[in-house]
């Protein structure tokens, strides 16, 4: 038997089915309905290589999952592959030499030529070596609107932020939450960032997040952004939900008018069989400044001494980037593919808007690509407090924000 197997393998040299079955534990924080449907595409594609995906989903979102992931890696109990957001979240692990160098496979497969935009691969690169595979582009710059909520309230579905704010009283009168915001730091600070781009403009946002200008953070233009955020927290005061997908569920059911959330929300509308343009609308850049940010997810592979594991880790990286997997995964995830050379004609209206903005170059880096995990955490703490404590006025919040930007790294 053994002889036969090795002969078969020799005959089928280097084909995926010849690879011996290796189990890889893969950690991620994709536990909502849409996310689970999407990650199942990765598992299916990897299992088709003859290896086995062992799912290591961690509930509670990225803020809960990342410390667990990091401590397992540092503590000597690493998984075989793990999700992080594009950018700087894994930089200390890479610098400590704990992550597998993927440069050989990246070079062999020409990742530099196929991954678009280029910044995604740059975020995986440390000292010229590639340590992760970007799998999608997720943008924060969206608001998702419930057609049912507006119909119930006898109001028109807004086409931009100003109309959205103006329609809030009608929604409230109809017993709806105009703007639902899950009460977790990453969600409140995410919403603030989106309002910043829409109300303050791209240049102001860049001065603060790219140049780390405390002066820009203290400017009167930025005060206007805080005023808009104040209006947003008032519109969302009856939200009473924590998890982002429970907030999306309120939009789906027509209990809330809208949610500012990344385009992973799209996965929830899909599993609820809602149709973009008919049951819900999406406005990139809050219908004001139509840009998308190029955040998203990348997979890293903690080093392992077993060569079979290393081989399977590289196979998984390759599968995640393959044309077929990119299409199947991203259609379910609501994200855009990281390669431009694939047929994504099945994309819905919202994805098409995103693809067009991407093709026109209307992109911003994501906060995770620009700010350290520490700075991001401090900004999240500030905004969850601002959102939940109506006694914190705009002046106090802006002054604290300025201090954080001054110290940002
Ligand atoms: C990830 C998304 C995920 C979302 C909510 C983000 O950090 O990039 O893939 O769907 O968190 O869990």
CSV table of C-alpha atoms and ligand atoms in Angstrom, one decimal:
chain,number,residue,atom,x,y,z
A,1,UNK,CA,0.0,0.0,0.0
A,2,UNK,CA,2.7,2.4,1.1
A,3,UNK,CA,4.7,1.7,-2.0
A,4,UNK,CA,1.7,2.2,-4.2
A,5,UNK,CA,0.8,5.5,-2.5
A,6,UNK,CA,4.3,6.9,-3.0
A,7,UNK,CA,4.3,5.7,-6.6
A,8,UNK,CA,1.1,7.4,-7.3
A,9,UNK,CA,2.4,10.5,-5.7
A,10,UNK,CA,5.6,10.3,-7.8
A,11,UNK,CA,3.4,10.0,-10.9
A,12,UNK,CA,1.4,12.9,-9.9
A,13,UNK,CA,4.3,15.0,-8.8
A,14,UNK,CA,3.4,18.2,-7.2
A,15,UNK,CA,-0.3,17.9,-7.7
A,16,UNK,CA,-2.3,19.1,-4.7
A,17,UNK,CA,-4.1,15.7,-4.3
A,18,UNK,CA,-0.8,14.0,-3.8
A,19,UNK,CA,0.0,16.1,-0.7
A,20,UNK,CA,-0.3,14.2,2.5
A,21,UNK,CA,-3.3,15.3,4.6
A,22,UNK,CA,-2.2,17.8,7.1
A,23,UNK,CA,-4.5,19.4,9.7
A,24,UNK,CA,-4.1,23.2,10.1
A,25,UNK,CA,-5.8,25.0,12.9
A,26,UNK,CA,-6.9,28.4,11.6
A,27,UNK,CA,-8.1,31.1,14.0
A,28,UNK,CA,-10.3,34.1,13.1
A,29,UNK,CA,-13.2,36.1,14.5
A,30,UNK,CA,-15.7,35.4,11.8
A,31,UNK,CA,-18.7,34.2,13.8
A,32,UNK,CA,-21.7,36.1,12.4
A,33,UNK,CA,-24.0,34.4,9.9
A,34,UNK,CA,-22.4,36.1,6.9
A,35,UNK,CA,-18.9,35.7,8.2
A,36,UNK,CA,-19.4,31.9,8.9
A,37,UNK,CA,-20.7,31.5,5.3
A,38,UNK,CA,-17.7,33.2,3.9
A,39,UNK,CA,-15.0,31.4,6.0
A,40,UNK,CA,-16.6,28.1,5.0
A,41,UNK,CA,-15.5,28.8,1.4
A,42,UNK,CA,-11.9,28.9,2.6
A,43,UNK,CA,-12.3,25.7,4.5
A,44,UNK,CA,-13.8,24.0,1.5
A,45,UNK,CA,-11.1,25.2,-0.8
A,46,UNK,CA,-8.3,24.1,1.5
A,47,UNK,CA,-9.9,20.7,2.2
A,48,UNK,CA,-10.0,20.2,-1.6
A,49,UNK,CA,-6.2,20.1,-1.6
A,50,UNK,CA,-6.3,17.0,0.6
A,51,UNK,CA,-5.5,18.8,3.8
A,52,UNK,CA,-7.9,19.6,6.6
A,53,UNK,CA,-9.0,23.0,7.9
A,54,UNK,CA,-9.6,22.8,11.6
A,55,UNK,CA,-11.7,25.8,12.4
A,56,UNK,CA,-10.6,28.0,15.3
A,57,UNK,CA,-13.3,30.7,15.4
A,58,UNK,CA,-13.1,33.0,18.4
A,59,UNK,CA,-16.4,34.7,19.3
A,60,UNK,CA,-16.6,38.3,20.5
A,61,UNK,CA,-15.1,40.2,17.5
A,62,UNK,CA,-11.5,41.2,16.7
A,63,UNK,CA,-11.0,43.2,20.0
A,64,UNK,CA,-11.6,40.0,21.9
A,65,UNK,CA,-9.9,37.6,19.5
A,66,UNK,CA,-6.6,39.4,18.9
A,67,UNK,CA,-5.3,39.2,22.5
A,68,UNK,CA,-6.1,35.5,22.6
A,69,UNK,CA,-4.3,34.9,19.3
A,70,UNK,CA,-1.3,37.0,20.3
A,71,UNK,CA,-0.9,35.3,23.7
A,72,UNK,CA,-1.1,31.9,22.2
A,73,UNK,CA,1.7,32.7,19.7
A,74,UNK,CA,3.9,34.4,22.3
A,75,UNK,CA,3.1,31.6,24.8
A,76,UNK,CA,4.4,28.9,22.6
A,77,UNK,CA,1.0,27.4,21.6
A,78,UNK,CA,0.6,28.8,18.2
A,79,UNK,CA,-2.2,28.0,15.8
A,80,UNK,CA,-1.1,27.2,12.2
A,81,UNK,CA,-2.7,30.2,10.5
A,82,UNK,CA,-4.5,33.3,11.8
A,83,UNK,CA,-6.4,36.3,10.7
A,84,UNK,CA,-5.3,39.9,11.5
A,85,UNK,CA,-6.4,43.1,9.9
A,86,UNK,CA,-4.3,44.5,7.2
A,87,UNK,CA,-1.6,46.7,8.7
A,88,UNK,CA,0.3,46.8,11.9
A,89,UNK,CA,-1.5,44.4,14.2
A,90,UNK,CA,1.1,41.6,13.8
A,91,UNK,CA,4.2,43.8,13.4
A,92,UNK,CA,5.7,42.9,16.8
A,93,UNK,CA,5.1,39.2,16.2
A,94,UNK,CA,6.9,39.5,12.8
A,95,UNK,CA,9.7,41.5,14.3
A,96,UNK,CA,10.1,38.8,17.0
A,97,UNK,CA,10.7,36.2,14.3
A,98,UNK,CA,7.6,34.2,15.1
A,99,UNK,CA,5.9,34.3,11.7
A,100,UNK,CA,6.6,32.2,8.6
A,101,UNK,CA,8.3,34.0,5.8
A,102,UNK,CA,6.2,33.6,2.6
A,103,UNK,CA,8.5,35.3,0.2
A,104,UNK,CA,9.4,32.2,-1.8
A,105,UNK,CA,5.8,31.4,-2.6
A,106,UNK,CA,4.9,35.0,-3.1
A,107,UNK,CA,7.7,35.3,-5.6
A,108,UNK,CA,6.9,32.1,-7.4
A,109,UNK,CA,3.2,33.1,-7.7
A,110,UNK,CA,3.9,36.7,-8.6
A,111,UNK,CA,1.9,38.2,-5.8
A,112,UNK,CA,3.4,41.6,-6.4
A,113,UNK,CA,1.8,41.6,-9.9
A,114,UNK,CA,-1.6,40.3,-8.9
A,115,UNK,CA,-2.4,41.9,-5.6
A,116,UNK,CA,-4.2,45.3,-6.0
A,117,UNK,CA,-3.9,47.8,-4.5
A,118,UNK,CA,-0.2,47.5,-3.9
A,119,UNK,CA,-0.5,48.9,-0.4
A,120,UNK,CA,-2.0,45.6,0.8
A,121,UNK,CA,1.2,43.6,0.0
A,122,UNK,CA,3.3,46.5,1.5
A,123,UNK,CA,1.4,45.9,4.7
A,124,UNK,CA,2.6,42.3,4.7
A,125,UNK,CA,6.2,43.2,4.0
A,126,UNK,CA,8.8,43.7,6.6
A,127,UNK,CA,12.5,44.3,5.6
A,128,UNK,CA,11.6,43.2,2.0
A,129,UNK,CA,10.1,39.9,3.1
A,130,UNK,CA,6.5,38.9,2.9
A,131,UNK,CA,4.8,37.6,6.0
A,132,UNK,CA,1.1,37.5,5.2
A,133,UNK,CA,-1.5,36.9,2.5
A,134,UNK,CA,-4.1,39.6,2.1
A,135,UNK,CA,-7.5,38.0,1.4
A,136,UNK,CA,-9.9,40.9,0.9
A,137,UNK,CA,-10.5,44.6,0.9
A,138,UNK,CA,-13.0,45.8,3.5
A,139,UNK,CA,-13.9,49.4,3.8
A,140,UNK,CA,-15.4,51.1,6.8
A,141,UNK,CA,-16.8,54.0,4.7
A,142,UNK,CA,-20.4,52.9,4.4
A,143,UNK,CA,-23.8,53.5,5.8
A,144,UNK,CA,-26.5,50.8,5.4
A,145,UNK,CA,-30.1,51.9,5.2
A,146,UNK,CA,-33.3,50.0,5.8
A,147,UNK,CA,-36.0,50.6,3.2
A,148,UNK,CA,-38.6,49.2,5.5
A,149,UNK,CA,-37.8,51.6,8.3
A,150,UNK,CA,-38.1,54.6,6.0
A,151,UNK,CA,-41.3,53.2,4.5
A,152,UNK,CA,-42.9,52.7,8.0
A,153,UNK,CA,-41.9,56.2,8.9
A,154,UNK,CA,-43.3,57.6,5.7
A,155,UNK,CA,-39.9,59.1,4.8
A,156,UNK,CA,-37.8,58.9,1.7
A,157,UNK,CA,-34.6,56.8,1.9
A,158,UNK,CA,-31.8,59.3,2.3
A,159,UNK,CA,-29.1,59.7,-0.3
A,160,UNK,CA,-26.5,61.4,1.9
A,161,UNK,CA,-25.6,62.2,5.5
A,162,UNK,CA,-27.5,65.5,5.6
A,163,UNK,CA,-30.7,63.9,4.4
A,164,UNK,CA,-30.1,61.1,6.9
A,165,UNK,CA,-29.8,63.5,9.8
A,166,UNK,CA,-32.9,65.5,8.6
A,167,UNK,CA,-35.0,62.3,8.5
A,168,UNK,CA,-34.1,61.2,12.0
A,169,UNK,CA,-37.1,62.9,13.8
A,170,UNK,CA,-39.6,61.1,11.4
A,171,UNK,CA,-37.9,57.7,12.3
A,172,UNK,CA,-38.0,58.5,16.0
A,173,UNK,CA,-41.7,59.4,15.7
A,174,UNK,CA,-42.3,56.0,14.2
A,175,UNK,CA,-40.6,54.3,17.1
A,176,UNK,CA,-37.4,53.5,15.2
A,177,UNK,CA,-33.7,54.0,16.2
A,178,UNK,CA,-32.5,56.4,13.5
A,179,UNK,CA,-28.9,55.3,13.7
A,180,UNK,CA,-27.9,52.0,15.4
A,181,UNK,CA,-24.4,51.8,16.9
A,182,UNK,CA,-23.2,48.8,18.7
A,183,UNK,CA,-21.7,49.9,22.0
A,184,UNK,CA,-18.1,48.6,21.6
A,185,UNK,CA,-15.1,50.8,21.2
A,186,UNK,CA,-14.1,49.6,17.7
A,187,UNK,CA,-17.6,50.4,16.5
A,188,UNK,CA,-18.0,53.8,17.9
A,189,UNK,CA,-14.5,54.9,16.8
A,190,UNK,CA,-15.1,53.3,13.4
A,191,UNK,CA,-18.3,55.4,13.0
A,192,UNK,CA,-16.4,58.5,14.1
A,193,UNK,CA,-13.7,57.8,11.4
A,194,UNK,CA,-16.4,57.6,8.7
A,195,UNK,CA,-18.1,60.8,9.9
A,196,UNK,CA,-14.6,62.4,9.9
A,197,UNK,CA,-14.1,61.6,6.2
A,198,UNK,CA,-17.6,62.5,5.2
A,199,UNK,CA,-18.0,65.8,7.1
A,200,UNK,CA,-14.4,66.9,7.4
A,201,UNK,CA,-13.1,65.7,4.0
A,202,UNK,CA,-10.4,63.4,3.0
A,203,UNK,CA,-7.6,65.9,3.4
A,204,UNK,CA,-8.4,66.7,7.0
A,205,UNK,CA,-8.6,63.0,7.7
A,206,UNK,CA,-5.2,62.4,6.1
A,207,UNK,CA,-3.6,65.2,8.0
A,208,UNK,CA,-4.6,63.6,11.2
A,209,UNK,CA,-4.2,59.9,10.5
A,210,UNK,CA,-1.3,59.9,8.1
A,211,UNK,CA,0.7,63.0,9.2
A,212,UNK,CA,-0.5,62.7,12.9
A,213,UNK,CA,-1.1,66.5,12.9
A,214,UNK,CA,-2.4,67.6,16.4
A,215,UNK,CA,-3.0,71.0,14.9
A,216,UNK,CA,-5.4,69.5,12.4
A,217,UNK,CA,-7.1,67.5,15.1
A,218,UNK,CA,-7.6,70.7,17.1
A,219,UNK,CA,-8.9,72.7,14.1
A,220,UNK,CA,-12.4,74.3,13.8
A,221,UNK,CA,-13.1,71.9,10.9
A,222,UNK,CA,-12.5,69.1,13.2
A,223,UNK,CA,-14.9,70.7,15.8
A,224,UNK,CA,-17.6,70.4,13.0
A,225,UNK,CA,-16.8,66.7,12.8
A,226,UNK,CA,-17.2,66.4,16.6
A,227,UNK,CA,-20.6,68.2,16.3
A,228,UNK,CA,-21.7,65.7,13.7
A,229,UNK,CA,-20.5,62.8,15.9
A,230,UNK,CA,-22.5,64.4,18.7
A,231,UNK,CA,-25.6,64.4,16.5
A,232,UNK,CA,-24.8,60.7,15.7
A,233,UNK,CA,-24.6,59.7,19.3
A,234,UNK,CA,-28.0,61.4,20.0
A,235,UNK,CA,-29.6,59.6,17.0
A,236,UNK,CA,-28.2,56.3,18.3
A,237,UNK,CA,-29.1,56.7,22.0
A,238,UNK,CA,-31.7,53.9,22.0
A,239,UNK,CA,-29.4,51.4,20.3
A,240,UNK,CA,-29.0,49.1,23.2
A,241,UNK,CA,-27.0,46.5,21.3
A,242,UNK,CA,-23.4,45.4,21.6
A,243,UNK,CA,-22.4,43.1,18.7
A,244,UNK,CA,-22.2,44.8,15.3
A,245,UNK,CA,-24.3,42.0,13.6
A,246,UNK,CA,-27.1,42.5,16.1
A,247,UNK,CA,-27.1,46.1,15.1
A,248,UNK,CA,-27.2,45.1,11.4
A,249,UNK,CA,-30.1,42.8,12.3
A,250,UNK,CA,-32.1,45.8,13.5
A,251,UNK,CA,-31.5,47.5,10.0
A,252,UNK,CA,-32.6,44.2,8.3
A,253,UNK,CA,-35.8,44.0,10.4
A,254,UNK,CA,-36.6,47.7,9.9
A,255,UNK,CA,-36.2,48.6,13.5
A,256,UNK,CA,-33.4,51.0,12.8
A,257,UNK,CA,-32.9,53.5,9.9
A,258,UNK,CA,-29.3,52.9,9.3
A,259,UNK,CA,-25.9,51.7,10.6
A,260,UNK,CA,-22.5,53.1,9.8
A,261,UNK,CA,-20.4,49.9,9.4
A,262,UNK,CA,-17.8,48.3,7.3
A,263,UNK,CA,-19.0,46.3,4.2
A,264,UNK,CA,-18.8,43.0,6.1
A,265,UNK,CA,-22.4,44.1,7.0
A,266,UNK,CA,-23.3,43.0,3.5
A,267,UNK,CA,-22.8,39.4,4.4
A,268,UNK,CA,-25.6,39.7,6.9
A,269,UNK,CA,-28.0,41.2,4.3
A,270,UNK,CA,-27.1,38.3,2.0
A,271,UNK,CA,-27.9,35.5,4.5
A,272,UNK,CA,-31.2,37.3,5.3
A,273,UNK,CA,-31.9,37.2,1.5
A,274,UNK,CA,-32.2,41.0,1.3
A,275,UNK,CA,-31.4,42.6,-2.0
A,276,UNK,CA,-29.3,45.7,-2.4
A,277,UNK,CA,-31.3,48.6,-3.9
A,278,UNK,CA,-34.6,46.9,-3.1
A,279,UNK,CA,-34.5,46.1,0.6
A,280,UNK,CA,-31.6,48.2,1.7
A,281,UNK,CA,-29.3,50.8,0.3
A,282,UNK,CA,-25.7,51.5,0.9
A,283,UNK,CA,-24.0,54.9,0.7
A,284,UNK,CA,-20.2,54.9,0.3
A,285,UNK,CA,-18.6,57.8,2.1
A,286,UNK,CA,-22.1,58.6,3.6
A,287,UNK,CA,-23.1,59.8,0.1
A,288,UNK,CA,-20.8,62.8,0.6
A,289,UNK,CA,-17.2,61.9,-0.2
A,290,UNK,CA,-17.3,58.7,-2.1
A,291,UNK,CA,-14.2,56.9,-1.1
A,292,UNK,CA,-13.4,53.5,0.4
A,293,UNK,CA,-10.7,52.6,2.8
A,294,UNK,CA,-8.5,49.6,2.0
A,295,UNK,CA,-8.7,47.8,5.3
A,296,UNK,CA,-9.5,44.1,5.5
A,297,UNK,CA,-8.0,40.8,6.5
A,298,UNK,CA,-4.8,39.1,6.0
A,299,UNK,CA,-3.6,35.7,7.2
A,300,UNK,CA,-0.3,35.0,9.0
A,301,UNK,CA,1.3,31.7,9.6
A,302,UNK,CA,3.1,31.2,12.9
A,303,UNK,CA,6.4,29.3,12.4
A,304,UNK,CA,6.3,25.6,12.9
A,305,UNK,CA,9.2,23.1,13.0
A,306,UNK,CA,7.3,20.4,11.2
A,307,UNK,CA,8.1,20.7,7.4
A,308,UNK,CA,4.7,19.1,6.5
A,309,UNK,CA,3.0,21.9,8.4
A,310,UNK,CA,5.1,24.5,6.7
A,311,UNK,CA,4.2,23.1,3.4
A,312,UNK,CA,0.5,23.0,4.1
A,313,UNK,CA,0.7,26.6,5.5
A,314,UNK,CA,2.0,27.7,2.1
A,315,UNK,CA,-0.6,25.7,0.3
A,316,UNK,CA,-3.3,27.5,2.3
A,317,UNK,CA,-1.8,30.9,1.5
A,318,UNK,CA,-1.9,30.0,-2.1
A,319,UNK,CA,-5.4,28.7,-2.0
A,320,UNK,CA,-6.7,31.8,-0.3
A,321,UNK,CA,-5.3,33.9,-3.1
A,322,UNK,CA,-6.5,31.7,-6.0
A,323,UNK,CA,-9.0,33.1,-8.4
A,324,UNK,CA,-11.8,30.7,-7.6
A,325,UNK,CA,-11.5,31.2,-3.8
A,326,UNK,CA,-11.2,34.9,-4.1
A,327,UNK,CA,-14.5,35.0,-6.0
A,328,UNK,CA,-16.4,32.5,-3.7
A,329,UNK,CA,-15.1,34.0,-0.5
A,330,UNK,CA,-15.5,37.7,-1.3
A,331,UNK,CA,-19.0,37.3,-2.7
A,332,UNK,CA,-20.2,35.9,0.6
A,333,UNK,CA,-18.0,38.2,2.8
A,334,UNK,CA,-19.2,41.4,1.2
A,335,UNK,CA,-15.6,42.4,0.6
A,336,UNK,CA,-13.8,43.2,-2.6
A,337,UNK,CA,-11.2,40.7,-4.0
A,338,UNK,CA,-7.5,41.6,-3.7
A,339,UNK,CA,-6.9,40.8,-7.3
A,340,UNK,CA,-8.2,42.6,-10.3
A,341,UNK,CA,-7.9,39.8,-12.8
A,342,UNK,CA,-11.0,37.8,-11.8
A,343,UNK,CA,-14.6,37.8,-12.9
A,344,UNK,CA,-16.7,39.3,-10.2
A,345,UNK,CA,-19.8,39.9,-12.4
A,346,UNK,CA,-22.0,38.3,-9.7
A,347,UNK,CA,-21.3,41.3,-7.5
A,348,UNK,CA,-24.4,43.0,-6.1
A,349,UNK,CA,-25.1,46.8,-6.4
A,350,UNK,CA,-23.1,47.7,-3.3
A,351,UNK,CA,-20.1,45.7,-4.3
A,352,UNK,CA,-20.3,47.2,-7.7
A,353,UNK,CA,-20.2,50.7,-6.2
A,354,UNK,CA,-17.1,49.7,-4.2
A,355,UNK,CA,-15.4,48.1,-7.3
A,356,UNK,CA,-16.0,51.3,-9.3
A,357,UNK,CA,-14.5,53.5,-6.5
A,358,UNK,CA,-11.5,51.2,-6.3
A,359,UNK,CA,-11.0,51.3,-10.1
A,360,UNK,CA,-11.3,55.1,-10.0
A,361,UNK,CA,-8.6,55.2,-7.3
A,362,UNK,CA,-10.8,56.7,-4.6
A,363,UNK,CA,-9.0,54.9,-1.8
A,364,UNK,CA,-7.7,55.6,1.6
A,365,UNK,CA,-5.5,53.5,3.8
A,366,UNK,CA,-7.2,52.0,6.8
A,367,UNK,CA,-6.6,53.2,10.3
A,368,UNK,CA,-5.0,49.8,11.1
A,369,UNK,CA,-2.4,50.4,8.4
A,370,UNK,CA,-1.5,53.8,9.9
A,371,UNK,CA,-1.8,53.7,13.6
A,372,UNK,CA,-0.2,51.3,16.1
A,373,UNK,CA,-2.5,48.9,17.9
A,374,UNK,CA,-1.9,50.9,21.1
A,375,UNK,CA,-3.0,54.2,19.6
A,376,UNK,CA,-6.0,52.6,18.0
A,377,UNK,CA,-7.0,51.1,21.4
A,378,UNK,CA,-6.8,54.5,23.1
A,379,UNK,CA,-8.9,56.1,20.4
A,380,UNK,CA,-11.5,53.3,20.8
A,381,UNK,CA,-11.6,53.9,24.5
A,382,UNK,CA,-12.2,57.6,24.0
A,383,UNK,CA,-15.1,57.1,21.6
A,384,UNK,CA,-16.9,54.4,23.5
A,385,UNK,CA,-16.9,56.8,26.4
A,386,UNK,CA,-18.0,59.8,24.3
A,387,UNK,CA,-20.9,57.7,22.9
A,388,UNK,CA,-22.0,56.4,26.2
A,389,UNK,CA,-21.6,59.5,28.4
A,390,UNK,CA,-23.8,62.3,27.2
A,391,UNK,CA,-22.2,64.6,29.8
A,392,UNK,CA,-18.9,64.4,27.9
A,393,UNK,CA,-19.1,67.6,25.8
A,394,UNK,CA,-17.5,68.1,22.4
A,395,UNK,CA,-14.8,70.4,23.7
A,396,UNK,CA,-13.6,67.8,26.2
A,397,UNK,CA,-13.7,65.0,23.7
A,398,UNK,CA,-11.8,67.0,21.1
A,399,UNK,CA,-9.2,68.0,23.6
A,400,UNK,CA,-8.6,64.4,24.5
A,401,UNK,CA,-8.5,63.4,20.9
A,402,UNK,CA,-5.8,66.1,20.2
A,403,UNK,CA,-3.7,64.6,23.0
A,404,UNK,CA,-3.9,61.1,21.6
A,405,UNK,CA,-3.0,62.3,18.1
A,406,UNK,CA,0.0,64.2,19.5
A,407,UNK,CA,1.3,61.0,21.1
A,408,UNK,CA,0.2,58.7,18.2
A,409,UNK,CA,2.7,56.2,16.8
B,1,LIG,C1,-12.7,42.3,9.8
B,1,LIG,C2,-13.9,41.8,9.1
B,1,LIG,C3,-15.0,41.3,10.1
B,1,LIG,C4,-15.3,42.4,11.0
B,1,LIG,C5,-16.4,42.1,12.0
B,1,LIG,C6,-13.1,43.3,10.9
B,1,LIG,O1,-12.1,43.6,11.7
B,1,LIG,O2,-11.9,43.0,8.9
B,1,LIG,O3,-13.6,40.7,8.3
B,1,LIG,O4,-16.1,40.9,9.4
B,1,LIG,O5,-14.2,42.8,11.7
B,1,LIG,O6,-16.1,40.9,12.7
